[in-house]
Amino acid sequence: MRRPFSRGPVLDVFLAVSGTGLDVLVSAGSWTGGNGPAPVWVGLGLALLAGLPMGLVRRWPGPVAVYLAALLVACDQVGAFTVNTVQILLPIAVGVLARGHSWRWTAPVAVLAVAATAVNLADPGIALTANTWFYSAGLIAAPVLIGGYLRTQAGRRREDPAPLLDLLLAGGGVALAVLTTWPYWHSGVPPVWAVALGVMLAGLALGVVRHLPGAVLLLESLTLVTADQYVPRTGNSLQLLALVALGVFATRAAWPWLAAAYALTCSVSALVTVDDPADVTPFRVVALMTMVTAPVAIGRYVGARQAQARHAAELAAERARAGRLAERERIAREVHDIVAHHVGAMVLRASAAQYAGADGPAAEALADIRETGHRVLEDLRGLLTVLRDPAEALRDDLPLADMLADPGDVLRDAVARMSAAGLHVDLRQSPEAGLAPLVLRAAAARIVQEGLTNVLKHAGPGARAEVGVRTREGALVVEVRNGPGPARPPEALPSHGQGIAGMRERARAFGGRVTAGPAGDGGWRLTASLPIPPEGACESPPDCHMRGRLA
C-alpha cells in the first residue's frame, strides 16, 4: 500500500523536532527551575520519549499510536506533566493511521487509544463514567473520520492547482496560534491538552479556508468566543485567524453575505477586546470597525484582480481557439484544392476513357470511378462550407437529414463496392439499430466503410467479412470481423496509415470507443461502441448538429 506524504526524511525530522518542542513548551513549567519538582534531565527525557516517535508516524503510524497510548497510561500513573503532550500527539497518530490504512487496521488501534484516553481523563480511584467514555471516544473519532475521508479522496484528481498553498496556510496558522498562546494554556479552566488541541484546530482550519471560507470563519468565531470565556488572554492572539478567514471570504462572497460576515466578526471582536462596557468609546468603535474593514477591503481587491485574471485567461483561450479555427480553415482549403484537383483530373480521364469506347468490366470500373469522384468532390465542398461558415451551414431551415448521407445507403454502398472488389461480405443489421440517432448511425456507417476497406487491404480479395450493427446496453455496437485471407499475400494497396486512429477519434467524439485485435480463427475483429444519448438529449443544440455534420 502506498504510504502517505512520502516526501523524504526532512519531514520526519521536522515532525520529531516539533513533537519534542511541543512538550518543552507544555511541560517546562514543571521542571526544576520552573514551578515543579522534576529535574531538567527527566523532563527532557520525557520530552524526547513523547516527541521523537512522531518522526516515524508517517511510515509506521500503527506502532507509534500503540506506543503513545501506552506512554499516555504510564505518564498518567506517575503523574508526569508530559501526559498533556502525549494526549495531543495520540489523536494525530491515529488520524495518520486512518489516512493511510483500512479500517481493519485502524479500528483496533482507535479502540486502544480511546481506552488510554479514558484512563487519562478519569480521576484516580474513581470509576469511569459515561461522560468520560463519550469525550474519550469523540477525541479519537474526530481524527479517525478526518483521516478516513482524506483516504477516500487520495485517488481522485485534484483540480486545485496550488495544494502547497493550503499546506502553508495550515502550517502558518498552527505556528501563529501555538506560539502566541502557549504561555496561557495553564491559566484556563480546561486541561492543557484540550486547550492545545483547540488552538491547533483553529490554526489547521486555515488549510481549507480557500475552499470553505464561510465555515472556517464560523469556526474561528466560535473558537474566539470559547477561548475568551474559558482561557483568558488567548482570544486576542487568535483574533488574527478570524480576520484572515474574513479576508478570504470577501474575495468571493456576495455583498449581503459579506455584510453578515462583517457584522459577525465585529461582534466577536468586540466581545474579545472589550472587558468592561464602560470602556466603549466612539474612538474604540471606529478603530475596531476599521480593523475589521481592512481584511474586507484587501479581500475585495484580491477578488477583483482574480476575476480580471480569469477574464484575461478566457480571452486568451478564445483568441487561441479562433487562431486554431482559422488555421484549420486554411489547411482545409489547401487540402480541398489539392484533392479536388487530382480527383477532378481522375474523373475527367475516366470520362474520356468511357467516351473512347471502353466496354465490358473496364467500362463498369470507369463508371464507378467517375461516380465515386463526383461524390468525393461534393463531400469536399460540403465539408469546406461547414469549416468556412458553421453558422450558415447550421441555419434553422437546413434540416440535419440534408446535411448527412443516409447511413443505410452508405452501408449498402460500402458492401456493394467491397463485394465488387472481391470480398464476401455478410451484413446483419438489427431493426433496433435503425432507431438510433442519425449522427450515430452515420458514424457507424463510416466506421463500417473504413473497416471493410482495411479488410480488403490486409486480407485481400477472396476473404470473408461479417458486419454486424445492433444496439446493446444503451449503445450502438458495430462489429467488422473477417476470417483468414487467401494463401497468397494480397497486393499492396495505398494506405494513409490512419484507419484505426481515425475510427477511434470518430468514436471518441461521441463518447464511445473502438477496439481492434486478432480473432480466434486467425482473422481480425474490429468493434466500435457508440453510447446512445437519452431521449431528447441531442435534438436541437448546434453542437449535436455539428458533430453529425462532421461525422
Coordinates of C-alpha atoms in Angstrom, one line a residue:
M1 CA 0.0 0.0 0.0
R2 CA 1.3 3.5 -0.9
R3 CA 2.4 5.4 2.2
P4 CA 1.1 8.9 2.6
F5 CA 3.2 12.0 2.5
S6 CA 6.2 10.2 1.1
R7 CA 8.4 13.2 0.6
G8 CA 11.7 12.1 2.2
P9 CA 13.3 12.3 5.7
V10 CA 13.2 16.1 6.1
L11 CA 9.5 16.0 7.1
D12 CA 10.2 13.1 9.5
V13 CA 12.9 15.1 11.3
F14 CA 10.6 18.2 11.4
L15 CA 7.8 16.1 13.0
A16 CA 10.2 14.7 15.6
V17 CA 11.5 18.1 16.5
S18 CA 8.0 19.6 16.6
G19 CA 6.8 16.9 18.9
T20 CA 9.7 17.3 21.3
G21 CA 9.4 21.1 21.2
L22 CA 5.7 20.9 21.9
D23 CA 6.4 19.0 25.1
V24 CA 9.1 21.5 26.1
L25 CA 6.5 24.3 25.7
V26 CA 3.8 22.5 27.6
S27 CA 5.8 20.8 30.4
A28 CA 8.8 23.1 31.0
G29 CA 7.0 24.8 33.9
S30 CA 7.0 21.5 35.9
W31 CA 10.8 21.2 35.7
T32 CA 13.2 22.2 38.5
G33 CA 14.0 25.8 37.9
G34 CA 10.4 26.4 36.9
N35 CA 7.4 25.7 39.2
G36 CA 7.8 22.0 39.7
P37 CA 9.9 19.3 41.3
A38 CA 11.0 17.3 38.2
P39 CA 14.7 17.6 37.3
V40 CA 15.5 19.1 33.9
W41 CA 17.1 15.9 32.6
V42 CA 14.0 13.9 33.5
G43 CA 11.8 16.5 31.7
L44 CA 14.0 16.5 28.6
G45 CA 14.0 12.7 28.6
L46 CA 10.2 12.5 28.8
A47 CA 10.0 15.2 26.0
L48 CA 12.2 13.0 23.8
L49 CA 10.2 9.9 24.6
A50 CA 7.0 11.7 23.6
G51 CA 8.2 13.7 20.6
L52 CA 10.8 11.6 18.8
P53 CA 8.4 8.8 17.8
M54 CA 6.5 11.4 15.7
G55 CA 9.4 11.2 13.2
L56 CA 8.2 7.6 12.5
V57 CA 4.5 8.3 12.3
R58 CA 4.3 8.6 8.5
R59 CA 5.9 5.2 7.9
W60 CA 4.6 3.2 11.0
P61 CA 1.6 5.1 12.3
G62 CA 0.1 2.0 13.9
P63 CA 3.1 1.1 16.1
V64 CA 3.6 4.8 17.0
A65 CA -0.1 5.1 18.1
V66 CA 0.1 2.0 20.2
Y67 CA 3.4 3.3 21.8
L68 CA 1.8 6.7 22.6
A69 CA -1.2 5.0 24.1
A70 CA 1.0 3.0 26.4
L71 CA 3.1 6.1 27.2
L72 CA -0.1 8.0 28.0
V73 CA -1.2 5.5 30.6
A74 CA 2.3 5.3 32.1
C75 CA 2.6 9.1 32.4
D76 CA -0.8 9.3 33.9
Q77 CA 0.1 6.7 36.6
V78 CA 3.3 8.5 37.6
G79 CA 1.8 12.0 37.4
A80 CA 4.2 13.3 34.7
F81 CA 3.2 16.5 33.1
T82 CA 4.2 15.1 29.7
V83 CA 0.8 13.4 29.7
N84 CA -0.7 16.5 28.2
T85 CA 1.7 16.4 25.2
V86 CA 1.0 12.7 24.7
Q87 CA -2.7 13.3 24.8
I88 CA -2.2 15.8 22.0
L89 CA 0.0 13.6 19.8
L90 CA -2.0 10.4 20.2
P91 CA -5.1 11.6 18.1
I92 CA -2.7 12.9 15.5
A93 CA -1.0 9.4 15.2
V94 CA -4.4 7.7 15.0
G95 CA -5.5 10.2 12.3
V96 CA -2.4 9.4 10.2
L97 CA -3.1 5.7 10.6
A98 CA -6.7 6.2 9.3
R99 CA -5.3 8.3 6.4
G100 CA -3.1 5.5 5.1
H101 CA -4.7 2.2 6.1
S102 CA -8.0 0.4 6.0
W103 CA -10.5 0.2 8.9
R104 CA -9.3 -3.3 9.7
W105 CA -6.0 -1.8 11.0
T106 CA -7.4 1.5 12.2
A107 CA -10.3 0.2 14.4
P108 CA -8.3 -1.8 16.9
V109 CA -5.7 0.9 17.4
A110 CA -8.5 3.5 17.7
V111 CA -10.2 1.4 20.4
L112 CA -6.9 1.2 22.3
A113 CA -6.4 5.0 22.0
V114 CA -9.9 5.6 23.4
A115 CA -9.2 3.3 26.4
A116 CA -5.9 5.1 27.1
T117 CA -7.6 8.5 26.8
A118 CA -10.4 7.4 29.2
V119 CA -7.7 6.3 31.8
N120 CA -6.1 9.8 31.4
L121 CA -9.4 11.7 31.8
A122 CA -10.7 9.7 34.8
D123 CA -9.8 10.8 38.3
P124 CA -7.6 8.4 40.3
G125 CA -9.7 5.9 42.3
I126 CA -13.0 6.9 40.6
A127 CA -14.8 4.6 38.2
L128 CA -15.1 5.6 34.5
T129 CA -18.3 7.5 33.8
A130 CA -20.4 7.8 30.7
N131 CA -19.2 11.3 30.1
T132 CA -15.6 10.1 30.3
W133 CA -16.2 7.5 27.6
F134 CA -18.1 10.0 25.5
Y135 CA -15.3 12.5 25.5
S136 CA -12.6 9.9 25.0
A137 CA -14.4 8.4 22.0
G138 CA -15.1 11.8 20.5
L139 CA -11.5 12.9 20.9
I140 CA -10.2 9.9 18.9
A141 CA -13.2 9.6 16.5
A142 CA -12.7 13.1 15.0
P143 CA -9.1 12.4 13.6
V144 CA -10.2 8.9 12.5
L145 CA -13.1 10.3 10.5
I146 CA -10.9 13.1 9.0
G147 CA -8.2 10.6 8.1
G148 CA -10.7 8.2 6.5
Y149 CA -12.2 11.0 4.5
L150 CA -8.7 12.1 3.2
R151 CA -8.0 8.5 2.3
T152 CA -11.1 8.3 0.1
Q153 CA -10.0 11.5 -1.6
A154 CA -6.4 10.4 -2.2
G155 CA -7.1 8.7 -5.5
R156 CA -9.1 11.5 -7.0
R157 CA -7.7 14.0 -9.4
R158 CA -7.0 17.3 -7.6
E159 CA -8.4 20.3 -9.6
D160 CA -6.7 22.8 -7.3
P161 CA -3.5 23.9 -8.9
A162 CA -1.9 25.0 -5.6
P163 CA -2.2 22.4 -2.9
L164 CA 1.1 23.6 -1.4
L165 CA -0.6 26.9 -0.5
D166 CA -3.2 25.0 1.6
L167 CA -0.3 23.3 3.4
L168 CA 1.5 26.6 4.0
L169 CA -1.7 28.2 5.4
A170 CA -2.3 25.3 7.8
G171 CA 1.3 25.3 9.0
G172 CA 1.4 29.1 9.4
G173 CA -2.0 29.0 11.2
V174 CA -0.8 26.4 13.6
A175 CA 2.6 28.2 14.2
L176 CA 0.8 31.5 14.8
A177 CA -1.8 30.0 17.2
V178 CA 0.6 28.0 19.2
L179 CA 3.5 30.5 19.5
T180 CA 1.2 33.3 20.6
T181 CA -1.0 31.4 23.1
W182 CA 1.1 28.7 24.7
P183 CA 2.1 30.8 27.7
Y184 CA -1.6 31.0 28.7
W185 CA -2.5 27.3 28.3
H186 CA -2.1 26.7 32.1
S187 CA -4.4 29.6 33.1
G188 CA -7.6 28.3 31.7
V189 CA -10.3 26.0 33.2
P190 CA -9.9 23.2 30.6
P191 CA -6.9 20.9 30.8
V192 CA -3.8 21.9 28.9
W193 CA -4.2 19.2 26.3
A194 CA -7.7 20.3 25.5
V195 CA -6.6 23.9 25.1
A196 CA -3.7 22.8 22.8
L197 CA -6.0 20.8 20.6
G198 CA -8.4 23.6 20.2
V199 CA -5.6 26.1 19.4
M200 CA -4.2 23.6 16.8
L201 CA -7.6 23.0 15.3
A202 CA -8.1 26.8 14.9
G203 CA -4.8 27.0 13.1
L204 CA -5.3 24.0 10.9
A205 CA -8.6 25.3 9.7
L206 CA -6.7 27.8 7.6
G207 CA -5.7 24.9 5.4
V208 CA -9.2 24.7 4.0
V209 CA -10.0 28.4 4.1
R210 CA -9.7 28.8 0.4
H211 CA -12.3 26.1 -0.2
L212 CA -14.7 26.7 2.7
P213 CA -14.1 30.3 3.9
G214 CA -17.6 30.7 5.4
A215 CA -17.3 27.5 7.5
V216 CA -13.8 28.5 8.6
L217 CA -15.0 32.0 9.6
L218 CA -17.7 30.4 11.8
L219 CA -15.3 28.0 13.4
E220 CA -12.8 30.8 14.2
S221 CA -15.5 33.0 15.6
L222 CA -16.7 30.1 17.9
T223 CA -13.1 29.4 18.9
L224 CA -12.7 33.1 19.8
V225 CA -15.8 33.3 22.0
T226 CA -14.9 30.0 23.7
A227 CA -11.3 30.9 24.3
D228 CA -12.2 34.3 25.7
Q229 CA -14.7 32.6 28.1
Y230 CA -12.6 29.7 29.4
V231 CA -8.9 30.6 28.6
P232 CA -8.3 34.3 29.2
R233 CA -5.7 36.2 27.2
T234 CA -5.8 33.8 24.3
G235 CA -8.6 35.4 22.4
N236 CA -6.6 38.4 21.2
S237 CA -3.9 36.2 19.8
L238 CA -6.4 34.0 17.9
Q239 CA -8.3 37.0 16.5
L240 CA -5.9 37.3 13.6
L241 CA -7.1 33.9 12.3
A242 CA -10.7 35.1 12.1
L243 CA -9.5 38.2 10.2
V244 CA -7.7 36.1 7.7
A245 CA -10.8 33.9 7.2
L246 CA -12.9 37.0 6.7
G247 CA -10.5 38.4 4.1
V248 CA -10.6 35.1 2.1
F249 CA -14.4 35.1 2.4
A250 CA -14.5 38.6 1.0
T251 CA -12.8 37.5 -2.2
R252 CA -15.8 35.6 -3.5
A253 CA -18.9 36.3 -1.3
A254 CA -21.8 38.4 -2.4
W255 CA -22.4 41.7 -0.6
P256 CA -25.3 40.5 1.6
W257 CA -23.3 37.6 2.9
L258 CA -20.2 39.8 3.2
A259 CA -22.2 42.3 5.3
A260 CA -23.4 39.5 7.6
A261 CA -19.8 38.1 8.0
Y262 CA -18.5 41.6 8.7
A263 CA -21.2 42.1 11.4
L264 CA -20.3 38.7 12.9
T265 CA -16.6 39.5 13.0
C266 CA -17.2 42.9 14.5
S267 CA -19.4 41.5 17.2
V268 CA -17.0 38.7 18.1
S269 CA -14.0 41.1 18.1
A270 CA -15.9 43.4 20.5
L271 CA -16.6 40.5 22.9
V272 CA -13.0 39.6 22.9
T273 CA -11.4 43.1 23.2
V274 CA -13.9 44.8 25.5
D275 CA -13.9 43.6 29.1
D276 CA -16.0 46.5 30.7
P277 CA -18.9 48.1 28.8
A278 CA -17.7 51.4 30.3
D279 CA -14.6 51.2 28.2
V280 CA -16.6 51.5 25.0
T281 CA -15.9 54.9 23.3
P282 CA -16.5 56.2 19.8
F283 CA -12.8 56.1 19.1
R284 CA -12.6 52.4 20.0
V285 CA -15.7 51.6 18.0
V286 CA -14.2 53.3 14.9
A287 CA -10.8 51.6 15.5
L288 CA -12.4 48.2 15.8
M289 CA -14.6 48.6 12.7
T290 CA -11.5 49.9 10.8
M291 CA -9.5 46.9 11.9
V292 CA -12.3 44.5 10.6
T293 CA -12.7 46.6 7.4
A294 CA -9.1 46.1 6.4
P295 CA -9.3 42.4 5.5
V296 CA -12.6 43.0 3.7
A297 CA -11.0 45.7 1.5
I298 CA -8.0 43.6 0.8
G299 CA -10.2 40.6 0.0
R300 CA -12.4 42.5 -2.4
Y301 CA -9.3 43.9 -4.1
V302 CA -7.8 40.4 -4.5
G303 CA -11.1 39.0 -5.7
A304 CA -11.3 41.8 -8.4
R305 CA -7.8 41.0 -9.5
Q306 CA -8.6 37.3 -9.7
A307 CA -11.7 38.0 -11.7
Q308 CA -9.6 40.1 -14.1
A309 CA -7.1 37.4 -14.4
R310 CA -9.7 34.8 -15.2
H311 CA -11.3 37.1 -17.8
A312 CA -7.9 37.6 -19.4
A313 CA -7.3 33.9 -19.5
E314 CA -10.7 33.3 -21.1
L315 CA -9.9 35.9 -23.7
A316 CA -6.6 34.4 -24.4
A317 CA -8.1 31.0 -24.8
E318 CA -10.8 32.4 -27.1
R319 CA -8.1 34.0 -29.2
A320 CA -6.1 30.8 -29.4
R321 CA -9.3 28.9 -30.4
A322 CA -10.0 31.4 -33.1
G323 CA -6.4 31.1 -34.3
R324 CA -6.7 27.3 -34.4
L325 CA -10.0 27.5 -36.3
A326 CA -8.5 30.0 -38.8
E327 CA -5.5 27.7 -39.3
R328 CA -7.8 24.7 -39.7
E329 CA -9.8 26.5 -42.3
R330 CA -6.7 27.4 -44.2
I331 CA -5.5 23.8 -44.1
A332 CA -8.9 22.6 -45.2
R333 CA -8.9 24.9 -48.2
E334 CA -5.5 23.7 -49.2
V335 CA -6.5 20.1 -48.8
H336 CA -9.6 20.8 -50.8
D337 CA -7.7 22.4 -53.6
I338 CA -5.1 19.6 -53.8
V339 CA -7.5 16.7 -53.5
A340 CA -10.2 18.3 -55.8
H341 CA -7.5 18.9 -58.4
H342 CA -6.4 15.3 -58.5
V343 CA -9.8 13.8 -58.1
G344 CA -11.2 16.1 -60.8
A345 CA -8.4 15.0 -63.2
M346 CA -9.1 11.4 -62.4
V347 CA -12.8 11.9 -63.1
L348 CA -12.0 13.7 -66.4
R349 CA -9.7 10.9 -67.5
A350 CA -12.3 8.2 -66.6
S351 CA -14.9 10.1 -68.6
A352 CA -12.6 10.4 -71.5
A353 CA -11.9 6.7 -71.4
Q354 CA -15.6 6.0 -71.4
Y355 CA -16.2 8.2 -74.4
A356 CA -13.3 6.5 -76.2
G357 CA -15.3 3.3 -76.3
A358 CA -14.3 1.2 -73.3
D359 CA -16.6 -1.7 -72.7
G360 CA -17.0 -4.7 -70.5
P361 CA -15.5 -4.7 -66.9
A362 CA -13.3 -1.8 -67.9
A363 CA -16.4 0.4 -68.7
E364 CA -18.0 -0.6 -65.3
A365 CA -14.8 0.2 -63.4
L366 CA -14.6 3.6 -65.2
A367 CA -18.2 4.4 -64.5
D368 CA -17.6 3.6 -60.8
I369 CA -14.5 5.8 -60.7
R370 CA -16.4 8.6 -62.3
E371 CA -19.4 8.3 -59.9
T372 CA -17.1 8.0 -56.8
G373 CA -15.1 11.0 -57.9
H374 CA -18.2 13.2 -58.2
R375 CA -19.3 12.1 -54.8
V376 CA -15.9 12.9 -53.3
L377 CA -16.0 16.4 -54.8
E378 CA -19.5 17.0 -53.4
D379 CA -18.4 15.8 -49.9
L380 CA -15.3 18.0 -50.0
R381 CA -17.3 21.1 -51.0
G382 CA -19.9 20.4 -48.2
L383 CA -17.2 19.9 -45.6
L384 CA -15.4 23.1 -46.7
T385 CA -18.7 25.0 -46.4
V386 CA -19.0 23.9 -42.8
L387 CA -15.4 24.8 -41.9
R388 CA -15.8 28.3 -43.5
D389 CA -19.1 29.3 -42.0
P390 CA -20.6 26.8 -39.5
A391 CA -23.5 29.2 -38.7
E392 CA -24.6 29.3 -42.3
A393 CA -24.3 25.5 -42.6
L394 CA -26.4 25.0 -39.4
R395 CA -29.1 27.6 -40.1
D396 CA -32.5 26.6 -38.9
D397 CA -34.0 26.0 -42.3
L398 CA -31.4 23.4 -43.2
P399 CA -32.5 20.0 -41.7
L400 CA -30.0 17.6 -40.3
A401 CA -31.1 14.9 -42.7
D402 CA -30.0 17.1 -45.7
M403 CA -26.5 17.5 -44.2
L404 CA -25.8 13.8 -43.9
A405 CA -25.8 11.0 -46.4
D406 CA -28.3 8.3 -45.5
P407 CA -26.5 5.8 -43.3
G408 CA -28.3 2.9 -44.8
D409 CA -27.3 4.0 -48.3
V410 CA -23.7 4.4 -47.1
L411 CA -23.7 0.8 -45.6
R412 CA -25.2 -0.8 -48.7
D413 CA -22.9 1.2 -51.0
A414 CA -19.8 0.1 -48.9
V415 CA -20.9 -3.6 -49.0
A416 CA -21.6 -3.4 -52.7
R417 CA -18.2 -1.8 -53.5
M418 CA -16.3 -4.3 -51.3
S419 CA -18.2 -7.2 -52.9
A420 CA -17.3 -5.9 -56.3
A421 CA -13.7 -5.8 -55.3
G422 CA -13.7 -9.5 -54.3
L423 CA -14.8 -9.6 -50.6
H424 CA -17.5 -11.8 -49.4
V425 CA -19.5 -9.5 -47.1
D426 CA -22.3 -10.6 -44.8
L427 CA -24.2 -7.6 -43.4
R428 CA -26.5 -8.0 -40.4
Q429 CA -28.3 -5.0 -39.0
S430 CA -30.9 -5.3 -36.3
P431 CA -34.2 -3.3 -36.5
E432 CA -33.4 -1.5 -33.2
A433 CA -30.2 -0.1 -34.7
G434 CA -32.3 1.9 -37.2
L435 CA -33.9 3.8 -34.3
A436 CA -30.6 5.2 -33.1
P437 CA -29.9 8.9 -33.6
L438 CA -28.9 9.8 -37.2
V439 CA -25.5 11.1 -36.2
L440 CA -24.6 7.8 -34.5
R441 CA -25.9 5.8 -37.5
A442 CA -23.8 8.0 -39.8
A443 CA -20.7 7.5 -37.7
A444 CA -21.3 3.7 -37.6
A445 CA -21.7 3.6 -41.3
R446 CA -18.4 5.4 -41.8
I447 CA -16.7 3.0 -39.4
V448 CA -18.0 0.0 -41.3
Q449 CA -16.8 1.7 -44.5
E450 CA -13.3 2.1 -43.1
G451 CA -13.3 -1.3 -41.5
L452 CA -14.2 -3.1 -44.8
T453 CA -11.5 -1.1 -46.6
N454 CA -9.0 -2.4 -44.1
V455 CA -10.2 -5.9 -44.6
L456 CA -9.6 -5.5 -48.3
K457 CA -6.2 -4.0 -47.8
H458 CA -4.8 -6.6 -45.4
A459 CA -6.8 -9.8 -46.1
G460 CA -7.2 -9.2 -49.9
P461 CA -9.9 -10.3 -52.3
G462 CA -11.5 -13.6 -51.5
A463 CA -11.6 -13.1 -47.8
R464 CA -14.9 -13.3 -45.9
A465 CA -16.1 -10.4 -43.8
E466 CA -19.1 -10.3 -41.4
V467 CA -20.6 -6.9 -40.5
G468 CA -23.0 -6.5 -37.6
V469 CA -24.8 -3.3 -36.5
R470 CA -27.0 -3.6 -33.4
T471 CA -27.9 -2.0 -30.1
R472 CA -26.6 -3.4 -26.8
E473 CA -26.7 -1.9 -23.3
G474 CA -27.6 1.6 -24.4
A475 CA -25.1 1.8 -27.2
L476 CA -24.9 1.3 -30.9
V477 CA -22.4 -1.5 -31.5
V478 CA -20.6 -2.1 -34.8
E479 CA -18.5 -5.2 -35.4
V480 CA -16.5 -6.0 -38.5
R481 CA -14.9 -9.4 -38.5
N482 CA -13.0 -11.2 -41.1
G483 CA -11.6 -14.7 -41.4
P484 CA -8.1 -15.6 -42.7
G485 CA -7.3 -14.3 -46.1
P486 CA -6.1 -16.3 -49.2
A487 CA -2.9 -18.3 -49.1
R488 CA -1.1 -15.7 -51.3
P489 CA -0.5 -12.3 -49.8
P490 CA -2.7 -9.6 -51.1
E491 CA -1.3 -7.0 -53.5
A492 CA -0.2 -3.9 -51.6
L493 CA -2.7 -1.1 -51.7
P494 CA -2.2 2.6 -50.9
S495 CA -2.7 3.5 -47.3
H496 CA -2.6 6.7 -45.2
G497 CA -1.9 4.7 -42.0
Q498 CA -4.7 6.5 -40.1
G499 CA -7.6 4.0 -40.4
I500 CA -7.8 2.7 -36.8
A501 CA -6.8 6.0 -35.4
G502 CA -9.4 7.8 -37.4
M503 CA -12.1 5.4 -36.3
R504 CA -11.1 5.8 -32.7
E505 CA -11.2 9.6 -33.0
R506 CA -14.6 9.4 -34.6
A507 CA -16.0 7.2 -31.8
R508 CA -14.3 9.3 -29.1
A509 CA -16.2 12.4 -30.4
F510 CA -19.4 10.6 -29.4
G511 CA -18.1 9.3 -26.1
G512 CA -17.5 5.8 -27.5
R513 CA -14.5 3.6 -28.1
V514 CA -13.1 1.3 -30.8
T515 CA -11.2 -1.9 -30.1
A516 CA -9.3 -4.0 -32.7
G517 CA -7.3 -7.2 -32.5
P518 CA -6.8 -10.7 -33.7
A519 CA -9.8 -13.1 -33.8
G520 CA -9.7 -16.6 -32.6
D521 CA -9.8 -18.1 -36.1
G522 CA -6.8 -16.3 -37.4
G523 CA -8.7 -13.3 -38.7
W524 CA -9.3 -9.8 -37.3
R525 CA -12.1 -8.2 -35.4
L526 CA -13.0 -4.6 -35.1
T527 CA -15.6 -3.4 -32.6
A528 CA -17.0 0.1 -32.0
S529 CA -19.4 1.1 -29.3
L530 CA -21.2 4.4 -29.5
P531 CA -23.3 5.4 -26.5
I532 CA -26.9 6.4 -27.4
P533 CA -27.8 9.6 -25.6
P534 CA -31.1 9.9 -23.6
E535 CA -34.3 10.7 -25.5
G536 CA -34.3 14.3 -26.5
A537 CA -30.7 15.0 -25.3
C538 CA -29.4 15.8 -28.7
E539 CA -32.4 17.1 -30.6
S540 CA -31.6 20.7 -31.4
P541 CA -28.3 22.1 -29.9
P542 CA -25.9 23.3 -32.6
D543 CA -23.0 21.2 -31.3
C544 CA -25.0 18.0 -31.9
H545 CA -25.7 19.1 -35.5
M546 CA -22.0 20.0 -36.0
R547 CA -20.9 16.6 -34.8
G548 CA -23.4 15.0 -37.1
R549 CA -22.2 17.1 -40.0
L550 CA -18.5 16.2 -39.4
A551 CA -19.4 12.5 -38.9

